[in-house]
Coordinates of C-alpha atoms and ligand atoms in Angstrom, one line a residue:
M217 CA 52.2 -16.1 -52.7
A218 CA 53.4 -12.9 -51.2
S219 CA 51.5 -10.9 -53.8
D220 CA 48.3 -12.3 -52.4
F221 CA 48.7 -9.9 -49.6
P222 CA 49.0 -6.4 -51.3
R223 CA 49.7 -3.5 -49.1
L224 CA 46.9 -1.4 -50.5
V225 CA 43.6 -2.8 -51.5
S226 CA 41.5 -0.7 -53.8
K227 CA 38.6 -2.0 -55.9
A228 CA 40.1 -0.2 -58.9
H229 CA 43.0 -2.6 -58.9
L230 CA 41.1 -5.8 -58.6
P231 CA 41.7 -8.1 -61.6
M232 CA 38.7 -9.0 -63.9
R233 CA 37.4 -12.4 -63.2
T234 CA 37.6 -14.7 -66.2
P235 CA 34.6 -17.0 -66.4
R236 CA 35.3 -20.6 -67.1
A237 CA 33.1 -23.5 -68.1
P238 CA 32.4 -26.5 -65.9
R239 CA 35.0 -29.1 -66.9
E240 CA 34.6 -32.9 -66.9
T241 CA 37.6 -34.4 -65.0
R242 CA 39.0 -37.9 -65.2
S243 CA 40.0 -39.8 -62.2
P244 CA 43.8 -40.2 -62.5
G245 CA 43.5 -44.0 -62.8
L246 CA 45.0 -46.5 -60.6
E247 CA 48.3 -46.1 -58.8
P248 CA 50.6 -49.1 -59.5
L249 CA 49.3 -52.2 -57.7
A250 CA 51.9 -54.4 -55.9
V251 CA 49.7 -57.4 -56.5
L252 CA 46.3 -58.0 -58.1
P253 CA 43.8 -59.2 -55.6
V254 CA 41.7 -62.0 -57.2
F255 CA 39.4 -64.5 -55.6
V256 CA 39.8 -68.2 -56.6
T257 CA 36.7 -70.5 -56.7
L258 CA 37.8 -73.9 -55.4
D259 CA 34.5 -75.4 -54.4
G260 CA 34.4 -79.0 -55.6
K261 CA 37.8 -78.7 -57.3
R262 CA 40.9 -80.7 -56.7
A263 CA 43.9 -79.3 -54.8
V264 CA 47.2 -80.9 -54.0
L265 CA 49.6 -80.1 -51.2
A266 CA 53.0 -81.8 -51.0
G267 CA 55.5 -81.6 -48.2
A268 CA 55.1 -81.0 -44.4
N269 CA 56.8 -77.8 -43.5
G270 CA 55.5 -75.5 -40.7
G271 CA 52.8 -73.8 -42.9
A272 CA 51.4 -77.0 -44.4
A273 CA 48.6 -77.8 -41.9
W274 CA 47.0 -74.3 -42.0
K275 CA 47.1 -74.3 -45.8
V276 CA 45.3 -77.6 -45.9
K277 CA 42.6 -76.2 -43.7
L278 CA 42.2 -73.1 -45.9
L279 CA 41.9 -75.2 -49.1
A280 CA 39.4 -77.5 -47.5
A281 CA 37.4 -74.5 -46.1
A282 CA 37.2 -73.2 -49.6
G283 CA 35.5 -76.4 -50.6
A284 CA 38.4 -78.1 -52.4
H285 CA 39.1 -81.9 -52.3
V286 CA 42.6 -81.9 -51.0
D287 CA 45.2 -84.6 -51.5
V288 CA 48.1 -84.3 -49.2
F289 CA 51.4 -86.0 -49.9
A290 CA 53.9 -86.2 -47.1
T291 CA 56.3 -88.9 -46.1
E292 CA 56.5 -87.5 -42.6
P293 CA 53.3 -85.5 -41.9
T294 CA 53.2 -83.5 -38.7
E295 CA 50.7 -84.2 -35.9
E296 CA 48.8 -81.2 -36.9
M297 CA 48.4 -82.5 -40.4
R298 CA 47.2 -85.8 -39.2
G299 CA 44.7 -84.0 -37.0
T300 CA 43.4 -81.8 -39.8
P301 CA 40.9 -84.1 -41.6
A302 CA 39.1 -85.3 -38.5
E303 CA 39.0 -81.8 -36.9
A304 CA 37.8 -79.4 -39.5
V305 CA 37.0 -80.7 -42.8
A306 CA 35.0 -83.9 -42.7
G307 CA 36.2 -86.2 -45.5
R308 CA 37.5 -83.5 -47.8
V309 CA 41.2 -84.1 -47.1
V310 CA 43.0 -87.4 -47.9
L311 CA 46.5 -87.8 -46.4
H312 CA 48.8 -90.0 -48.5
E313 CA 51.9 -90.9 -46.5
R314 CA 54.3 -91.2 -49.4
D315 CA 56.2 -89.1 -51.9
W316 CA 54.3 -87.2 -54.6
S317 CA 54.7 -88.1 -58.2
P318 CA 53.7 -86.0 -61.3
A319 CA 50.7 -88.2 -61.9
D320 CA 49.3 -87.1 -58.6
L321 CA 48.9 -83.6 -60.0
E322 CA 46.5 -84.5 -62.8
G323 CA 43.4 -82.4 -62.7
A324 CA 44.6 -80.3 -59.8
A325 CA 43.2 -76.7 -59.9
F326 CA 45.5 -75.5 -57.1
A327 CA 48.8 -76.9 -55.8
I328 CA 50.9 -75.9 -52.8
A329 CA 54.5 -76.8 -52.3
A330 CA 55.4 -77.2 -48.6
F331 CA 58.9 -78.5 -48.7
E332 CA 62.0 -77.4 -46.7
D333 CA 64.2 -78.2 -49.6
E334 CA 64.4 -75.6 -52.4
G335 CA 65.2 -78.2 -55.1
E336 CA 62.2 -80.4 -54.2
C337 CA 60.0 -77.3 -54.1
A338 CA 61.1 -76.1 -57.6
C339 CA 60.6 -79.6 -59.0
F340 CA 57.0 -79.8 -57.6
V341 CA 56.2 -76.3 -58.8
G342 CA 57.3 -77.2 -62.3
A343 CA 55.2 -80.3 -62.4
A344 CA 52.2 -78.5 -60.9
R345 CA 52.4 -75.7 -63.5
A346 CA 52.7 -78.4 -66.3
A347 CA 49.4 -79.9 -64.9
G348 CA 47.7 -76.5 -65.2
A349 CA 47.4 -75.8 -61.5
I350 CA 47.7 -72.4 -59.8
V351 CA 50.8 -72.7 -57.7
N352 CA 51.8 -71.4 -54.3
A353 CA 55.1 -72.4 -52.6
I354 CA 55.1 -71.7 -48.8
D355 CA 57.8 -69.2 -47.8
R356 CA 59.2 -69.0 -51.4
P357 CA 57.6 -66.0 -53.0
H358 CA 59.8 -66.3 -56.1
L359 CA 58.2 -69.7 -57.0
C360 CA 54.6 -68.5 -56.4
D361 CA 51.9 -67.6 -58.9
V362 CA 49.7 -66.5 -56.1
S363 CA 50.1 -65.8 -52.4
F364 CA 47.8 -65.9 -49.4
G365 CA 46.8 -62.8 -47.6
A366 CA 45.2 -62.2 -44.3
I367 CA 41.5 -63.0 -44.4
V368 CA 38.4 -61.6 -42.9
N369 CA 35.7 -64.2 -43.3
R370 CA 32.0 -63.3 -43.4
S371 CA 31.3 -65.7 -46.2
P372 CA 30.0 -65.1 -48.7
L373 CA 31.6 -61.7 -47.9
V374 CA 35.3 -62.3 -47.9
V375 CA 38.1 -59.7 -47.5
G376 CA 41.7 -60.4 -48.4
I377 CA 44.6 -58.3 -47.2
S378 CA 48.1 -58.3 -48.7
T379 CA 51.3 -56.4 -47.9
E380 CA 53.0 -58.5 -50.6
G381 CA 55.0 -60.1 -47.8
A382 CA 56.5 -56.8 -46.8
A383 CA 54.8 -56.5 -43.4
P384 CA 52.8 -59.5 -42.3
V385 CA 52.3 -58.1 -38.7
F386 CA 51.0 -54.9 -40.2
G387 CA 48.6 -56.9 -42.4
Q388 CA 47.4 -58.8 -39.3
T389 CA 46.6 -55.5 -37.5
V390 CA 44.7 -54.2 -40.5
R391 CA 42.8 -57.5 -40.5
A392 CA 41.9 -57.1 -36.8
R393 CA 40.6 -53.5 -37.6
I394 CA 38.5 -54.8 -40.4
E395 CA 37.2 -57.7 -38.3
A396 CA 36.1 -55.2 -35.7
M397 CA 34.4 -53.0 -38.3
L398 CA 32.4 -55.7 -40.0
P399 CA 29.5 -57.0 -37.9
S400 CA 29.2 -60.8 -37.9
G401 CA 25.6 -60.4 -39.1
F402 CA 26.9 -59.2 -42.5
K403 CA 27.3 -62.9 -43.3
A404 CA 23.6 -63.4 -43.2
W405 CA 22.8 -60.3 -45.2
V406 CA 25.2 -61.1 -48.0
A407 CA 24.0 -64.7 -48.0
A408 CA 20.4 -63.3 -48.4
A409 CA 21.5 -61.1 -51.3
R410 CA 22.9 -64.2 -53.0
D411 CA 19.6 -66.1 -52.4
W412 CA 17.4 -63.2 -53.6
R413 CA 19.5 -62.1 -56.5
A414 CA 17.7 -64.0 -59.2
E415 CA 14.3 -62.9 -58.0
V416 CA 15.4 -59.2 -57.8
S417 CA 16.9 -59.4 -61.3
A418 CA 13.8 -60.9 -62.7
R419 CA 11.7 -58.1 -61.2
Y420 CA 13.7 -55.1 -62.1
H421 CA 15.0 -55.1 -65.7
A422 CA 16.5 -51.6 -65.7
F423 CA 19.9 -51.4 -64.3
A424 CA 19.1 -48.2 -62.4
E425 CA 16.1 -49.9 -60.7
R426 CA 18.2 -52.9 -59.7
R427 CA 20.9 -50.7 -58.3
A428 CA 18.3 -48.6 -56.3
F429 CA 17.0 -51.8 -54.9
W430 CA 20.4 -53.1 -53.8
E431 CA 21.2 -49.7 -52.3
R432 CA 18.1 -49.9 -50.1
F433 CA 19.0 -53.5 -49.2
T434 CA 22.5 -52.4 -48.2
D435 CA 21.1 -49.4 -46.2
R436 CA 18.9 -51.9 -44.3
A437 CA 21.8 -54.2 -43.6
F438 CA 23.9 -51.4 -42.3
A439 CA 21.1 -50.2 -40.1
E440 CA 20.4 -53.6 -38.6
P441 CA 23.5 -55.6 -39.1
E442 CA 23.0 -58.0 -36.3
R443 CA 19.4 -59.0 -37.3
A444 CA 19.2 -61.9 -39.7
P445 CA 17.2 -60.9 -42.8
V446 CA 13.9 -62.7 -43.4
R447 CA 11.6 -63.0 -46.4
A448 CA 9.5 -60.1 -45.1
D449 CA 12.5 -57.8 -45.5
L450 CA 12.6 -58.7 -49.2
D451 CA 8.9 -57.9 -49.6
A452 CA 9.3 -54.6 -47.7
L453 CA 12.3 -53.6 -49.8
I454 CA 10.4 -54.3 -53.0
A455 CA 7.4 -52.3 -51.8
A456 CA 9.6 -49.4 -50.9
S457 CA 11.5 -49.5 -54.2
D458 CA 8.2 -49.7 -56.2
T459 CA 6.9 -46.5 -54.6
A460 CA 10.2 -44.5 -54.6
P461 CA 10.4 -41.6 -57.0
A462 CA 12.4 -42.4 -60.1
G463 CA 13.8 -38.9 -60.6
G464 CA 17.2 -37.6 -59.7
N465 CA 18.2 -35.4 -56.7
V466 CA 20.9 -33.2 -55.4
A467 CA 22.9 -33.5 -52.2
L468 CA 25.1 -30.6 -51.1
V469 CA 27.9 -32.4 -49.4
G470 CA 30.6 -31.0 -47.1
A471 CA 34.0 -32.4 -48.1
G472 CA 35.8 -30.9 -45.0
P473 CA 39.0 -28.9 -45.1
G474 CA 41.2 -31.5 -46.7
D475 CA 41.9 -34.5 -44.5
A476 CA 39.7 -37.3 -46.0
E477 CA 39.3 -38.8 -42.5
L478 CA 37.2 -35.8 -41.6
L479 CA 34.4 -36.9 -44.1
T480 CA 31.2 -37.8 -42.4
L481 CA 29.7 -41.3 -42.9
K482 CA 26.8 -39.6 -44.7
A483 CA 29.2 -37.8 -47.0
L484 CA 30.9 -41.1 -47.8
R485 CA 27.6 -42.7 -48.5
A486 CA 26.6 -39.9 -50.8
L487 CA 29.9 -40.1 -52.7
R488 CA 29.5 -43.8 -53.0
S489 CA 26.1 -43.6 -54.6
A490 CA 26.6 -40.5 -56.8
D491 CA 26.1 -40.5 -60.6
V492 CA 27.8 -37.1 -61.0
I493 CA 30.0 -35.1 -58.6
L494 CA 30.3 -31.4 -59.2
Y495 CA 33.2 -30.2 -57.1
D496 CA 35.1 -27.0 -56.3
D497 CA 38.9 -26.4 -56.6
L498 CA 39.2 -26.3 -52.9
V499 CA 38.0 -29.9 -52.5
A500 CA 41.2 -31.9 -51.8
P501 CA 41.8 -34.4 -54.6
E502 CA 42.0 -37.4 -52.3
I503 CA 38.4 -36.9 -51.3
L504 CA 37.4 -37.9 -54.9
D505 CA 39.1 -41.2 -54.4
Y506 CA 36.1 -42.1 -52.2
A507 CA 33.6 -41.6 -54.9
R508 CA 31.9 -44.5 -56.7
R509 CA 34.2 -45.5 -59.5
E510 CA 31.6 -45.0 -62.2
A511 CA 30.7 -41.5 -61.0
R512 CA 31.3 -38.7 -63.5
T513 CA 33.4 -35.9 -61.8
M514 CA 33.2 -32.3 -62.9
L515 CA 35.3 -29.4 -61.7
V516 CA 33.0 -26.4 -61.5
G517 CA 35.9 -24.4 -60.2
K518 CA 35.1 -21.6 -57.9
T519 CA 38.1 -20.1 -56.3
G520 CA 38.4 -16.8 -54.4
H521 CA 40.2 -15.4 -57.3
G522 CA 41.3 -16.8 -60.7
P523 CA 38.9 -18.1 -63.3
S524 CA 35.6 -19.3 -61.9
C525 CA 32.5 -20.9 -63.3
R526 CA 29.4 -18.6 -63.1
Q527 CA 27.1 -19.5 -60.3
D528 CA 24.1 -19.5 -62.7
D529 CA 25.9 -22.1 -64.9
I530 CA 26.6 -24.3 -61.9
N531 CA 22.9 -24.1 -60.8
A532 CA 21.7 -24.9 -64.3
L533 CA 24.0 -27.8 -64.7
M534 CA 23.0 -29.2 -61.3
V535 CA 19.3 -28.9 -62.1
S536 CA 19.5 -30.4 -65.6
L537 CA 21.6 -33.4 -64.4
A538 CA 19.1 -34.1 -61.6
R539 CA 16.2 -33.6 -64.1
S540 CA 17.7 -36.3 -66.3
G541 CA 17.5 -38.7 -63.3
K542 CA 21.0 -38.4 -62.0
R543 CA 22.0 -38.4 -58.4
V544 CA 24.1 -35.3 -58.2
V545 CA 26.6 -34.6 -55.4
R546 CA 27.5 -30.9 -55.2
L547 CA 30.8 -31.3 -53.3
K548 CA 32.0 -28.3 -51.4
S549 CA 35.0 -27.7 -49.2
G550 CA 34.4 -27.5 -45.5
D551 CA 30.7 -27.2 -44.6
P552 CA 28.4 -26.4 -47.5
L553 CA 26.5 -23.9 -45.4
V554 CA 29.5 -21.8 -44.4
F555 CA 30.5 -19.3 -47.1
G556 CA 29.6 -21.8 -49.8
R557 CA 26.8 -20.0 -51.7
A558 CA 24.7 -23.0 -50.8
G559 CA 21.6 -20.8 -50.4
E560 CA 21.6 -20.0 -54.1
E561 CA 22.0 -23.7 -55.1
I562 CA 19.3 -24.9 -52.7
D563 CA 16.9 -22.2 -54.1
A564 CA 17.7 -23.2 -57.7
C565 CA 16.9 -26.9 -56.8
R566 CA 13.7 -26.0 -55.0
D567 CA 12.5 -23.7 -57.8
A568 CA 13.0 -26.6 -60.2
G569 CA 11.2 -29.0 -57.9
I570 CA 14.4 -31.1 -57.4
P571 CA 14.7 -32.9 -54.1
V572 CA 17.7 -31.4 -52.3
T573 CA 19.5 -32.4 -49.1
V574 CA 22.5 -31.1 -47.3
V575 CA 25.3 -33.2 -45.7
P576 CA 27.3 -31.0 -43.3
G577 CA 31.0 -31.1 -43.2
V578 CA 33.9 -29.9 -40.9
T579 CA 34.4 -26.3 -41.7
A580 CA 37.9 -24.9 -42.2
A581 CA 37.8 -23.1 -38.9
Q582 CA 37.0 -26.3 -37.0
G583 CA 39.7 -28.2 -38.9
A584 CA 42.3 -25.5 -38.1
A585 CA 41.3 -25.2 -34.5
A586 CA 41.5 -29.0 -34.0
A587 CA 44.9 -29.2 -35.8
L588 CA 46.1 -26.4 -33.4
G589 CA 44.5 -27.9 -30.4
V590 CA 43.0 -24.6 -29.4
S591 CA 39.5 -23.9 -27.9
L592 CA 38.0 -21.1 -29.9
T593 CA 35.7 -20.2 -27.0
H594 CA 38.0 -20.7 -24.0
R595 CA 36.0 -19.3 -21.1
D596 CA 38.8 -17.2 -19.8
A597 CA 39.4 -15.6 -23.1
A598 CA 36.3 -15.5 -25.3
R599 CA 32.5 -14.9 -24.9
R600 CA 31.7 -15.1 -28.6
L601 CA 32.8 -16.7 -31.8
Q602 CA 32.4 -15.0 -35.2
Y603 CA 33.1 -16.1 -38.7
V604 CA 33.5 -13.2 -41.2
T605 CA 34.4 -13.0 -44.8
G606 CA 37.4 -11.0 -46.1
H607 CA 35.8 -10.7 -49.5
D608 CA 32.7 -9.0 -50.8
R609 CA 31.1 -10.0 -54.1
R610 CA 33.9 -8.3 -56.0
G611 CA 36.7 -9.7 -53.9
A612 CA 37.3 -6.4 -52.0
L613 CA 37.1 -5.9 -48.2
P614 CA 33.4 -5.7 -47.4
D615 CA 32.3 -2.2 -46.4
D616 CA 29.6 -3.5 -44.1
L617 CA 31.6 -5.6 -41.7
N618 CA 30.7 -4.9 -38.1
W619 CA 33.8 -3.1 -36.9
A620 CA 32.8 -2.8 -33.3
A621 CA 32.4 -6.6 -33.2
L622 CA 35.8 -7.1 -34.8
A623 CA 37.4 -4.8 -32.3
D624 CA 35.7 -6.6 -29.3
P625 CA 38.5 -8.1 -27.1
T626 CA 36.2 -10.9 -25.9
V627 CA 35.5 -12.4 -29.3
T628 CA 37.4 -15.0 -31.4
T629 CA 37.2 -13.9 -35.0
V630 CA 37.8 -16.3 -37.9
V631 CA 38.3 -14.7 -41.3
Y632 CA 37.5 -16.8 -44.3
M633 CA 38.9 -15.7 -47.7
P634 CA 41.3 -13.3 -46.0
K635 CA 44.2 -13.3 -48.5
R636 CA 43.7 -10.1 -50.5
T637 CA 42.4 -8.0 -47.7
L638 CA 44.1 -9.1 -44.6
R639 CA 46.3 -6.0 -44.2
A640 CA 43.4 -3.6 -44.6
L641 CA 41.1 -5.7 -42.4
L642 CA 43.4 -5.8 -39.5
A643 CA 44.5 -2.2 -39.8
R644 CA 40.9 -1.1 -39.7
A645 CA 40.1 -3.4 -36.8
V646 CA 43.0 -1.9 -34.8
A647 CA 41.9 1.6 -35.8
E648 CA 38.4 0.7 -34.5
G649 CA 39.9 -0.3 -31.1
L650 CA 41.2 -3.9 -31.3
P651 CA 44.4 -3.9 -29.3
A652 CA 47.3 -4.3 -31.8
A653 CA 48.9 -6.9 -29.5
T654 CA 45.9 -9.3 -29.7
P655 CA 47.1 -12.8 -30.6
A656 CA 46.5 -13.7 -34.2
L657 CA 47.5 -16.4 -36.7
V658 CA 47.0 -17.7 -40.2
V659 CA 46.5 -21.4 -40.9
F660 CA 47.4 -22.3 -44.4
N661 CA 46.2 -25.7 -45.8
A662 CA 44.5 -26.7 -42.5
T663 CA 44.4 -30.5 -41.9
R664 CA 46.4 -31.1 -45.1
P665 CA 49.9 -32.5 -45.2
D666 CA 51.3 -29.1 -46.0
Q667 CA 49.5 -27.3 -43.2
A668 CA 51.5 -24.3 -42.0
V669 CA 50.8 -21.7 -39.3
V670 CA 52.1 -18.1 -39.1
R671 CA 51.6 -16.3 -35.8
A672 CA 51.9 -12.7 -34.8
E673 CA 50.2 -10.0 -32.9
A674 CA 47.2 -8.6 -34.9
G675 CA 49.1 -5.4 -35.7
D676 CA 52.0 -7.4 -37.3
L677 CA 50.3 -10.4 -38.8
A678 CA 50.1 -9.1 -42.4
N679 CA 53.9 -8.4 -42.5
R680 CA 54.7 -11.9 -41.1
V681 CA 52.4 -13.6 -43.6
E682 CA 53.9 -11.7 -46.5
A683 CA 57.4 -12.6 -45.4
A684 CA 56.4 -16.3 -45.1
G685 CA 55.4 -16.4 -48.7
L686 CA 53.1 -19.5 -48.2
E687 CA 50.5 -20.7 -50.7
G688 CA 47.2 -22.5 -50.5
P689 CA 43.8 -21.8 -48.8
A690 CA 44.2 -19.9 -45.6
I691 CA 42.1 -18.7 -42.7
V692 CA 42.9 -16.1 -40.2
M693 CA 42.1 -16.3 -36.5
V694 CA 42.3 -13.4 -34.1
G695 CA 41.5 -13.2 -30.4
N696 CA 42.8 -13.7 -26.9
A697 CA 41.8 -17.4 -27.0
L698 CA 44.6 -17.9 -29.5
G699 CA 47.1 -16.5 -26.9
R700 CA 46.2 -19.5 -24.7
E701 CA 47.1 -21.7 -27.6
A702 CA 50.6 -20.0 -27.7
Q703 CA 50.9 -20.7 -24.0
A704 CA 49.9 -24.3 -24.5
E705 CA 52.5 -24.7 -27.2
A706 CA 55.2 -23.2 -25.0
I707 CA 54.3 -25.9 -22.4
L708 CA 54.4 -28.5 -25.2
A709 CA 57.8 -27.2 -26.3
E710 CA 59.3 -27.9 -23.0
A711 CA 57.7 -31.3 -22.7
L712 CA 58.4 -32.6 -26.2
P713 CA 61.5 -32.8 -28.4
A714 CA 61.2 -30.5 -31.5
A715 CA 60.5 -33.4 -33.9
G716 CA 57.4 -34.3 -32.0
R717 CA 55.9 -30.9 -32.7
A718 CA 56.8 -30.7 -36.3
G719 CA 53.8 -29.7 -38.3
L720 CA 52.1 -27.8 -35.5
Ligands
SAH902 N1 32.6 -23.9 -46.9 C1 34.0 -23.7 -46.6 C2 34.5 -22.3 -46.8 C3 34.5 -22.0 -48.3 S1 35.1 -20.3 -48.6 C4 34.2 -24.1 -45.1 O1 33.3 -24.4 -44.4 O2 35.4 -24.2 -44.7 C5 36.7 -20.6 -49.0 C6 37.7 -20.3 -47.9 O3 37.7 -21.3 -46.9 C7 39.1 -20.1 -48.3 O4 39.4 -18.9 -48.9 C8 39.8 -20.3 -47.0 O5 39.7 -19.1 -46.3 C9 38.9 -21.3 -46.3 N2 39.5 -22.7 -46.4 C10 38.9 -23.7 -47.0 N3 39.7 -24.8 -46.8 C11 40.7 -24.4 -46.1 C12 41.9 -25.1 -45.5 N4 42.1 -26.4 -45.7 N5 42.8 -24.4 -44.8 C13 42.6 -23.1 -44.6 N6 41.5 -22.4 -45.1 C14 40.6 -23.1 -45.8

């Protein structure tokens, strides 16, 4: 908003901050689902496939692989269908070289129509439904109760992928990615979980204890995915769980500047195991989509201006939740240790004897620099990099900024929370000796879909930003290294059509 950049900044004109209370937030619920993924148990059940179109042989293999006893009815089976029983599925498939009849469907849990002819297909589907089977008709989505997706098989771990028929090749590519991501050893780990489940449940009656055990188990599997688990692993995991402290803890977690793909794996793990997540306004909403579904989420809004929760209230809430045994994630934008008041929160935890850890995040400056493709320390342009705040405790320009350092032509300066004081800050830096023509820019909403950049010389940046009237979190960067970025962009401009640079 243009008014975020007032021409004159004086403490007397600063608005009173209205305190606000931490507020429990609800996840917005599910977006509409194109299809409901469910997994059908067919082991030992009866399945029927009739017809012999191109997809038939593969479907027979799938049904048999899922443990079904498959009766296949085809007057003219393909070579591949004849080959199926001998090749893959030892005795589970019986091929009947004749037409199907309704009596053949009795007791079938699953039925697949594989006819070229629509009428025959519809007739079979009707009979199969009447017999109580779940029905699929190959290449005829309008006749199907269920459809087959692409599969990643680490049984008992199974991943199904659907594009609802919209983009099968896309689905296959997603499948290939997931294949590459899931070590083949997961098969053995998930099988071990199945085998040990009863013993673990008998040992740990409390839900929280059981969950803690299975989290340790999963950590171990992810740490050594290719090693087959053995009985000694179970014993070691039980020993570790029995000695682990039962109390809660706090993790200060960096959410990054917005783009969820910039979350670290550790941050993801923390979000996945949190009981409660206390987050700031600046945390992008899509980050919370990565949280454990059952986690409580609370907005403890702290913005640069506007209503804020008191830091003492946040500290007290964090400590009391952890004391009651919860795993608390204090989720902060960017990196928690950069202008995040993390020091106060860490102290509050330590004073209360609560275990506290920090998971770093990508700070706004790094997100913005990466999005711009600019080196903040280019050796021809900068000897030093400094991050300064544009706000003091009251939201005014800090009196004690090092102005000589800000005027240094060999430094790249990044200003966090610059909005209210940008004009005054740059005017003072220029008065202290920063050349007014020094390259400068503001990045709004760095790494988010609405990222926008305003560039100017340092002496003119405040005017340009005011004229642009943009909204959202913003950081300012000043220094000759940014001039190199403008050059790089000029080169890009020649090399690429305008559309290719959109969003830069
Ligand atoms: N811990 C955060 C900084 C919190 S202070 C970090 O490491 O990035 C809040 C300030 O961060 C905002 O006023 C703004 O200056 C900056 N900021 C946070 N996210 C931003 C984003 N996506 N784009 C631009 N600036 C951002």
